[in-house]
PDB file of C-alpha atoms in Angstrom:
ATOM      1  CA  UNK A 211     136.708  42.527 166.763  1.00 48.00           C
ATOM      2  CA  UNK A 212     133.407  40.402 165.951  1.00 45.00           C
ATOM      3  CA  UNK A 213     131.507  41.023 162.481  1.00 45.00           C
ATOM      4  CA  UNK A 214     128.738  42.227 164.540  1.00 43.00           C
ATOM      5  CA  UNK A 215     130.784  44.773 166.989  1.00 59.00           C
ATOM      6  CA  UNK A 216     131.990  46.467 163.289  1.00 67.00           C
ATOM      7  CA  UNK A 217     130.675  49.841 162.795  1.00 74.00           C
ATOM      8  CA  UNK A 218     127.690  50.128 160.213  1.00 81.00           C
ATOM      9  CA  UNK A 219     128.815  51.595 156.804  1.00 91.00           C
ATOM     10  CA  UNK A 220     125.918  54.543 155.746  1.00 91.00           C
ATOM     11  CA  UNK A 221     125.160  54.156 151.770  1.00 89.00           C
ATOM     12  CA  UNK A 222     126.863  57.956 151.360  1.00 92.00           C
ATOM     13  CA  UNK A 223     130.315  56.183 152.748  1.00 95.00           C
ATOM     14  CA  UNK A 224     131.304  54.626 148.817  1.00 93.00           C
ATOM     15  CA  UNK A 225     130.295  57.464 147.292  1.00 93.00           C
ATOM     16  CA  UNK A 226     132.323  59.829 149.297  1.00 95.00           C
ATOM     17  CA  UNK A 227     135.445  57.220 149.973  1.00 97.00           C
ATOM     18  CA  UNK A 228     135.906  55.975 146.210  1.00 95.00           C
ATOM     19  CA  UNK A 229     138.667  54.295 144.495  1.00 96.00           C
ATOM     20  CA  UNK A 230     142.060  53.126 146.632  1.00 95.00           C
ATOM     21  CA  UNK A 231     140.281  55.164 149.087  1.00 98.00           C
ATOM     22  CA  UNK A 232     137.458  52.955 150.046  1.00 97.00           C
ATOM     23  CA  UNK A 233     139.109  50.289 151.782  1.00 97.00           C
ATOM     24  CA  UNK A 234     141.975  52.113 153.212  1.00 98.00           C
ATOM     25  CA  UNK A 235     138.244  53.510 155.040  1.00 97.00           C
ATOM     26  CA  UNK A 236     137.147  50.434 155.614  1.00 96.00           C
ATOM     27  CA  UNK A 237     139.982  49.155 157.553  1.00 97.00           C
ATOM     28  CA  UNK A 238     140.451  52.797 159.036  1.00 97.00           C
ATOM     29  CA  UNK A 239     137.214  52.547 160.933  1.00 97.00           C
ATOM     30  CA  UNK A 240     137.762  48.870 162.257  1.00 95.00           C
ATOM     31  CA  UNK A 241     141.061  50.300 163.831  1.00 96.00           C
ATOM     32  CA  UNK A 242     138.639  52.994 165.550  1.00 97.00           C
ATOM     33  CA  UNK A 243     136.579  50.774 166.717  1.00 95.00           C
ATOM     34  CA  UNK A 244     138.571  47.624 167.780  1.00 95.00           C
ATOM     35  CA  UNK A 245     141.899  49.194 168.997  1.00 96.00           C
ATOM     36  CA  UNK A 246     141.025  52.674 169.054  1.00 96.00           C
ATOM     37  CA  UNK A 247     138.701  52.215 171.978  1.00 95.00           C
ATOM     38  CA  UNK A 248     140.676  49.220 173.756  1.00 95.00           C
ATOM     39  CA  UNK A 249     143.048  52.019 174.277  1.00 95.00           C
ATOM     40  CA  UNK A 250     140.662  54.882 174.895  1.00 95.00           C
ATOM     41  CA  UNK A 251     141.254  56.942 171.885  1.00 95.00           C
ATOM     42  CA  UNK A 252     137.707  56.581 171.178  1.00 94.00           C
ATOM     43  CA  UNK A 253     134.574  56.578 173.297  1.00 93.00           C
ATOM     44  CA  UNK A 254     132.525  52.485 173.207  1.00 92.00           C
ATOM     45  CA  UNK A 255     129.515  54.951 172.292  1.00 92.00           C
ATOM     46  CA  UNK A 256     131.441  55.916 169.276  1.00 92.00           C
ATOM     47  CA  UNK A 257     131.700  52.460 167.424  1.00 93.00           C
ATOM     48  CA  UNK A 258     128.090  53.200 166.001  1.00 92.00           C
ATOM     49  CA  UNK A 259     128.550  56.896 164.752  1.00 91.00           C
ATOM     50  CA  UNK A 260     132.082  55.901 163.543  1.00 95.00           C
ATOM     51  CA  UNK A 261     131.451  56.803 159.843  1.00 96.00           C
ATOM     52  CA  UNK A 262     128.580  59.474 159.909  1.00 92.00           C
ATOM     53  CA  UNK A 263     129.917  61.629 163.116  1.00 91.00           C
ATOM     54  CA  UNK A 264     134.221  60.727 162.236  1.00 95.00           C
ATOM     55  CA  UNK A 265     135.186  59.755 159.013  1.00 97.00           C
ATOM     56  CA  UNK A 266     132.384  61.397 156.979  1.00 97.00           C
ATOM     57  CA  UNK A 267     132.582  64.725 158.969  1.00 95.00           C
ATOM     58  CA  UNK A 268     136.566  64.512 158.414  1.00 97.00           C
ATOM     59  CA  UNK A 269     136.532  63.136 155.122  1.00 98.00           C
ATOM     60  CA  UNK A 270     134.742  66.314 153.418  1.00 97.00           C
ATOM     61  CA  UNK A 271     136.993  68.893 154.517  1.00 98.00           C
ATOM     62  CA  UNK A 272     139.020  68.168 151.926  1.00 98.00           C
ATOM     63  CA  UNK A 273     136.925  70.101 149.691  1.00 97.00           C
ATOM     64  CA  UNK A 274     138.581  73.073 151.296  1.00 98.00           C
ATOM     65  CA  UNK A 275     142.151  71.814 151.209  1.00 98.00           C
ATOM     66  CA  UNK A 276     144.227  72.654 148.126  1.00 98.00           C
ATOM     67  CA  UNK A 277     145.926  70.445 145.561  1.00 98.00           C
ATOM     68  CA  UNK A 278     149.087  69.306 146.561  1.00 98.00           C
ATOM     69  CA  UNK A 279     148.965  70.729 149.696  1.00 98.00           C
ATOM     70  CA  UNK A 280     151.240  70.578 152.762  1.00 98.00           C
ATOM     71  CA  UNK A 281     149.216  69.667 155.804  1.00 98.00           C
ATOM     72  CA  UNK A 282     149.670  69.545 159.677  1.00 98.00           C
ATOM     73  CA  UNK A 283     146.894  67.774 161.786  1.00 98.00           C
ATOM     74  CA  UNK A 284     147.246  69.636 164.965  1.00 98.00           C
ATOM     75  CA  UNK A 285     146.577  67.704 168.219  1.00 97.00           C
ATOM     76  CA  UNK A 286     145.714  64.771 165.857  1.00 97.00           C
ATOM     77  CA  UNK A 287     144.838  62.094 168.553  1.00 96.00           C
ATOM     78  CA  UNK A 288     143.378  58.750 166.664  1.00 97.00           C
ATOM     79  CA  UNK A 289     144.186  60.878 163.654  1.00 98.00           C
ATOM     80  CA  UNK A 290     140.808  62.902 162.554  1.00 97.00           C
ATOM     81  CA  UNK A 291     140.963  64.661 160.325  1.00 98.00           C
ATOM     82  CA  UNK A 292     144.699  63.963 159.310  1.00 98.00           C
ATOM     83  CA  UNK A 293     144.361  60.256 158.319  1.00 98.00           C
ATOM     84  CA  UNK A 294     141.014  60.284 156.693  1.00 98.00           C
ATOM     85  CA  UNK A 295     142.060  63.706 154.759  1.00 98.00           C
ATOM     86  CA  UNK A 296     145.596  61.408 153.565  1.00 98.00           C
ATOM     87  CA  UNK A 297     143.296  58.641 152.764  1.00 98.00           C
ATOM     88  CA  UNK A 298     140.794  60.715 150.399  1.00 98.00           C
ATOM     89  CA  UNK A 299     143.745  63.200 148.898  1.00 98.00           C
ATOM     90  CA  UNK A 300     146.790  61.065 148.706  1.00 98.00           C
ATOM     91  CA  UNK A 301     148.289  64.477 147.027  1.00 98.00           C
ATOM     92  CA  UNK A 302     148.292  66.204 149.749  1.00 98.00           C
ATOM     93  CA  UNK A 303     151.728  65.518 152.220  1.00 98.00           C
ATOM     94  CA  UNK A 304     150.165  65.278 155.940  1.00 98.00           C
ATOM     95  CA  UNK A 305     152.141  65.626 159.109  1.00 98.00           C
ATOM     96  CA  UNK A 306     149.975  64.609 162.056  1.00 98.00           C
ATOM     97  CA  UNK A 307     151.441  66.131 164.931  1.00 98.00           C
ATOM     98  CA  UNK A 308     150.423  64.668 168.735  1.00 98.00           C
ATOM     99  CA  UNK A 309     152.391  64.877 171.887  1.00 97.00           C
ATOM    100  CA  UNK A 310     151.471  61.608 173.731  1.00 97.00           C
ATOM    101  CA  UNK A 311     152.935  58.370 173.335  1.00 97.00           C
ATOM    102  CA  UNK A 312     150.068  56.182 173.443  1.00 96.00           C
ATOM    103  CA  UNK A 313     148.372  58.025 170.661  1.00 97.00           C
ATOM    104  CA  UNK A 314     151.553  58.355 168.352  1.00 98.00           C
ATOM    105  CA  UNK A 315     152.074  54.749 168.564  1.00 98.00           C
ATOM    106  CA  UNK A 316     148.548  54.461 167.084  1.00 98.00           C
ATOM    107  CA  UNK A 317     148.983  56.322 164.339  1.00 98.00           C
ATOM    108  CA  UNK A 318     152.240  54.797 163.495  1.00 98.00           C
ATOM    109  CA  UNK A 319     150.382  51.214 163.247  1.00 98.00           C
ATOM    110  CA  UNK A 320     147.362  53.188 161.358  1.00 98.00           C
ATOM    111  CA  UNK A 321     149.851  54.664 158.843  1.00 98.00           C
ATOM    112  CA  UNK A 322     151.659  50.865 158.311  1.00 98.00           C
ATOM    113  CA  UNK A 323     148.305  49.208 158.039  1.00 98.00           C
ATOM    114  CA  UNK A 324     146.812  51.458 155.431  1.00 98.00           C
ATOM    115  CA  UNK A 325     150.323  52.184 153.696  1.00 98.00           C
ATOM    116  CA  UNK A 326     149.631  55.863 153.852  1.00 98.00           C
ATOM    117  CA  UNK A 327     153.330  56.750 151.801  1.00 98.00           C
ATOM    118  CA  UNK A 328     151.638  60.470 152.181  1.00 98.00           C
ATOM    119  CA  UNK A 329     151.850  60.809 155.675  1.00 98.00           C
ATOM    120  CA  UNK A 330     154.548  61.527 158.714  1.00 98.00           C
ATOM    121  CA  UNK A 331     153.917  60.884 162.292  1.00 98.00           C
ATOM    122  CA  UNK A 332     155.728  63.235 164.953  1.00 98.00           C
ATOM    123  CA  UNK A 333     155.178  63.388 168.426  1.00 98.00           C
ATOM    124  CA  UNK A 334     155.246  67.037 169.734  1.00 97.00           C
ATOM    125  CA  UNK A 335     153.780  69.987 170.538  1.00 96.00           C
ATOM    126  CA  UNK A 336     152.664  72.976 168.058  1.00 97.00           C
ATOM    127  CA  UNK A 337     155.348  75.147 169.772  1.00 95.00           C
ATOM    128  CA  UNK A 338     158.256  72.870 169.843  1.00 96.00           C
ATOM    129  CA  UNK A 339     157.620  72.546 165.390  1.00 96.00           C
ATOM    130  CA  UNK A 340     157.233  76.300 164.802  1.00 95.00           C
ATOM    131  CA  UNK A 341     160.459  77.643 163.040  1.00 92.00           C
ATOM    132  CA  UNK A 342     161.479  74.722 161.923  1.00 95.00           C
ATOM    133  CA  UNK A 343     158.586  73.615 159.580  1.00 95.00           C
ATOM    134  CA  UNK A 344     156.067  75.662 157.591  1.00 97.00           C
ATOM    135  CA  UNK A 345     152.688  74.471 155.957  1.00 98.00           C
ATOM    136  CA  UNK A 346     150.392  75.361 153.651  1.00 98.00           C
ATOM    137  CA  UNK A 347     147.248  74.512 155.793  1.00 98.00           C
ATOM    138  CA  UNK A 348     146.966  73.199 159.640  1.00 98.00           C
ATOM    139  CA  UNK A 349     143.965  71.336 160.634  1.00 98.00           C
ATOM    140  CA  UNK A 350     142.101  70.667 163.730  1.00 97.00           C
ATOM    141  CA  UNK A 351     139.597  69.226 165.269  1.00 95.00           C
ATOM    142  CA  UNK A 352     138.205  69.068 169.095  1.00 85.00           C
ATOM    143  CA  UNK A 353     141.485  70.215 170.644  1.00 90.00           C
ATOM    144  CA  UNK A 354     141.171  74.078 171.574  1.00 91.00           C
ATOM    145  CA  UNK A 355     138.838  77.166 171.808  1.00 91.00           C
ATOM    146  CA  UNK A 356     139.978  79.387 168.671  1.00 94.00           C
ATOM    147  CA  UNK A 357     141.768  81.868 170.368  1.00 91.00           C
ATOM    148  CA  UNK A 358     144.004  79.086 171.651  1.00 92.00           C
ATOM    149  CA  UNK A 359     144.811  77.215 168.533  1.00 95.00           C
ATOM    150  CA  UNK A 360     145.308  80.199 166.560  1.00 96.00           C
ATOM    151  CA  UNK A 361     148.577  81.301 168.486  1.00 95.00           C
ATOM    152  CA  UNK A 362     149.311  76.976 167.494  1.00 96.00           C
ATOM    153  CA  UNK A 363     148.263  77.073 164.296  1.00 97.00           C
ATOM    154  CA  UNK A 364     149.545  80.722 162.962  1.00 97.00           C
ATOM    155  CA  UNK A 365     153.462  80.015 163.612  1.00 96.00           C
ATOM    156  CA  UNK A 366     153.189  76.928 161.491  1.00 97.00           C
ATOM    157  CA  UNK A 367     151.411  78.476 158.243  1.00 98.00           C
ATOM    158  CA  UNK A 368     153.295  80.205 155.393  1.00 97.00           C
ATOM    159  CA  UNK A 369     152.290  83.765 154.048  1.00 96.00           C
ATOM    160  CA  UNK A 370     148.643  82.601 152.758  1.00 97.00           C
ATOM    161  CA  UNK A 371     148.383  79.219 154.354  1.00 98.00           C
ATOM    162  CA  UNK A 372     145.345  78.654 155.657  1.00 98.00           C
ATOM    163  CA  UNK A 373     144.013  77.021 159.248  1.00 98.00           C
ATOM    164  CA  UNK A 374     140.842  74.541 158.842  1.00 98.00           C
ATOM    165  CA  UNK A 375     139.722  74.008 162.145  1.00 97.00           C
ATOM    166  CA  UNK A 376     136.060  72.136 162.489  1.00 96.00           C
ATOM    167  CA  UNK A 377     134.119  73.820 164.940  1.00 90.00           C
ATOM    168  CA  UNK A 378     130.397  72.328 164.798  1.00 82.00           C
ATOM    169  CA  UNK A 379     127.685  74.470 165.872  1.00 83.00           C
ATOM    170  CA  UNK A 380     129.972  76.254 168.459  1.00 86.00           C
ATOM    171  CA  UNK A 381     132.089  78.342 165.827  1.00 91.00           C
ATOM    172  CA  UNK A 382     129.858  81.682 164.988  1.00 93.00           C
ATOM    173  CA  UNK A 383     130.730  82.336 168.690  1.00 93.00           C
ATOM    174  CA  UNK A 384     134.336  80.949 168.879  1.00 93.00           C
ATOM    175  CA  UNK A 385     134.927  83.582 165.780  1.00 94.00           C
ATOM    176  CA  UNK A 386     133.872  86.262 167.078  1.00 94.00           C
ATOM    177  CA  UNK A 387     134.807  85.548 170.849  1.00 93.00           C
ATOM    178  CA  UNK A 388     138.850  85.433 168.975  1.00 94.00           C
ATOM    179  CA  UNK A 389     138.417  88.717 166.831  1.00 94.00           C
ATOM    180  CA  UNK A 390     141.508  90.596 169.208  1.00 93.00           C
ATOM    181  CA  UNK A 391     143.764  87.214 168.709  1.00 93.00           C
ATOM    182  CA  UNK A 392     143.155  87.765 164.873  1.00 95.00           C
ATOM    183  CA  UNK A 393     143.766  91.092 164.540  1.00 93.00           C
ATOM    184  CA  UNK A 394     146.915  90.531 166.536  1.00 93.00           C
ATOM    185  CA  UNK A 395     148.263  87.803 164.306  1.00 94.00           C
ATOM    186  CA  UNK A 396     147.665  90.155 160.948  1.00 94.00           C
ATOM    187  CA  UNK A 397     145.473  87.831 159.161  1.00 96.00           C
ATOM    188  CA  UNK A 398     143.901  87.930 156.287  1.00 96.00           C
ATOM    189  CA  UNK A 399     140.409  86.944 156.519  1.00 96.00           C
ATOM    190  CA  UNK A 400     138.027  85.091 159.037  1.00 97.00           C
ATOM    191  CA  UNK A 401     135.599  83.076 157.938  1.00 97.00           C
ATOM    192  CA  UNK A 402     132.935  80.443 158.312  1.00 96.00           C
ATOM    193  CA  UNK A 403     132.805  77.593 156.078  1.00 96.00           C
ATOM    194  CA  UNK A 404     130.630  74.681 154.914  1.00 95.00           C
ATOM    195  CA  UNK A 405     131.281  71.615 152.998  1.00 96.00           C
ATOM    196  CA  UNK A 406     129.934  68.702 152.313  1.00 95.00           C
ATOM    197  CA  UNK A 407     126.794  69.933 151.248  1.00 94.00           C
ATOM    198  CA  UNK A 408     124.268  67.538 149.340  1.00 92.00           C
ATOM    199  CA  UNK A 409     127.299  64.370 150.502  1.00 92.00           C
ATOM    200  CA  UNK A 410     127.068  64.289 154.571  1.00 93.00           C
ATOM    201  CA  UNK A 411     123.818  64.898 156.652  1.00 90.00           C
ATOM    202  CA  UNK A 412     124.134  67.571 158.656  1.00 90.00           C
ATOM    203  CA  UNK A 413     127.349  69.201 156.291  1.00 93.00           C
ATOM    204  CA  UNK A 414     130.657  70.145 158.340  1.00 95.00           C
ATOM    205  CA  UNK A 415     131.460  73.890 159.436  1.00 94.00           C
ATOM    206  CA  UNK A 416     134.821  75.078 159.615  1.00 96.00           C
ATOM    207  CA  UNK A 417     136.551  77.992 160.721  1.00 96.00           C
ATOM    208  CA  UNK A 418     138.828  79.096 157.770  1.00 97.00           C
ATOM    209  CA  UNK A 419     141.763  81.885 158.515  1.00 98.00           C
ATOM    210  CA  UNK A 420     143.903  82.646 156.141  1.00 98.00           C
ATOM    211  CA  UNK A 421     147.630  83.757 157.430  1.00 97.00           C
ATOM    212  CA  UNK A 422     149.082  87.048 157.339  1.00 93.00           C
ATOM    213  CA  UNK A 423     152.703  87.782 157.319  1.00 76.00           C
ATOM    214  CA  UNK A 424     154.479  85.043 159.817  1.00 62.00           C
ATOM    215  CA  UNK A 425     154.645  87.610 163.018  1.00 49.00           C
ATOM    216  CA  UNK A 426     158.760  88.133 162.832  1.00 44.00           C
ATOM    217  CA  UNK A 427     158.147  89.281 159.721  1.00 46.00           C
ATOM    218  CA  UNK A 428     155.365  91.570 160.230  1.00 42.00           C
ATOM    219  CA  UNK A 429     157.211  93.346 162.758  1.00 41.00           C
ATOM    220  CA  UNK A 430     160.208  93.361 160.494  1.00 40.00           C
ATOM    221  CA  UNK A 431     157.733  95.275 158.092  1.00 40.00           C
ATOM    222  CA  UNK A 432     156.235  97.283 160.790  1.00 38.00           C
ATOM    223  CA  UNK A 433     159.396  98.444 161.580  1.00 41.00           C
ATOM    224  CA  UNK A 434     160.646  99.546 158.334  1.00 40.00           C
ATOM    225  CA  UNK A 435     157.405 101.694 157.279  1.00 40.00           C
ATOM    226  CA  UNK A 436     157.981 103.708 160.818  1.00 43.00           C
ATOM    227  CA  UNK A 437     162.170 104.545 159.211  1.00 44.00           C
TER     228      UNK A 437
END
């Protein structure tokens, strides 16, 4: 990729990517915008808004995740928020979880090239991981209306875990349009979140739900109070 095809760094980028961080960033958003869109991960229109509208956006939900957290990007694709949330909190494990082979194979060679030591890669589906692996929080960003991800996200969390998903200016209605789906899973609270206030222009909004009981054991419980 030429100098002048490399995506322009806003002056809020060091202050928010700082230490080891910043040029694990730095080479982050070249791979976005030289391979990333060779192989369609990422729109030609994108190269510009790389930092501001992808990293930056990604790179703030952090504030929400918890120290030494265990994290599953959900539908990860070129890996936001999952690599940029590894590259800012290298205490926090990440599992970025994608089912096709084009986009795994990406984040494989974006993992080597940053030498992310925090981070899996595993091609699958939400469905095909839950029972086998549980996290503390499950991220996600641009890959399904609310109601959908919840019955992705909700097998994979622990009692208290917590799903981050970034919603934009769409998620007022998304919460409200999945209040039956929440009340179903048992969890225990619904809410809208900002960060990145006063460090990204316009701030990120998430929809945070923290878990329940997982759903066996709810029944399980359910079950017993009726004896």
């Amino acid at each position: 990729m030429a100098e002048s095809d490399q995506p322009e760094v806003p002056a809020e980028a060091r202050e928010v990517f700082t230490g080891d961080a910043w040029p694990r960033a730095e080479a982050y958003a070249n791979m976005l915008a030289g391979p990333g869109v060779v192989r369609g991960l990422l729109g030609p229109r994108e190269v510009p808004r790389v930092w501001d509208r992808h990293l930056l956006n990604c790179a703030v939900v952090a504030e929400a995740v918890p120290q030494e957290a265990s994290l599953v990007d959900i539908g990860s694709g070129a890996g936001l928020p999952g690599i940029v949330l590894a590259i800012v909190r290298p205490d926090v494990t990440v599992t970025l979880l994608e089912p096709l082979l084009r986009r795994t194979t990406f984040l494989e060679e974006c993992v080597a090239e940053l030498k992310l030591s925090n981070v899996e890669v595993v091609r699958g589906r939400a469905e095909e991981l839950a029972g086998k692996q549980v996290f503390d929080v499950a991220s996600a960003r641009a890959v399904a209306p609310l109601d959908r991800l919840l019955s992705w996200s909700m097998p994979l969390l622990r009692e208290g875990g917590q799903l981050l998903a970034m919603k934009g200016e769409r998620a007022a209605a998304e919460l409200e349009a999945a209040a039956e789906q929440l009340r179903s899973y048992g969890v225990r609270t619904a809410e809208l979140v900002t960060v990145g206030r006063g460090r990204v222009v316009p701030p990120t909004t998430l929809v945070r739900v923290v878990a329940g009981l997982p759903a066996r054991s709810a029944q399980g419980a359910r079950r017993r109070r009726k004896r």
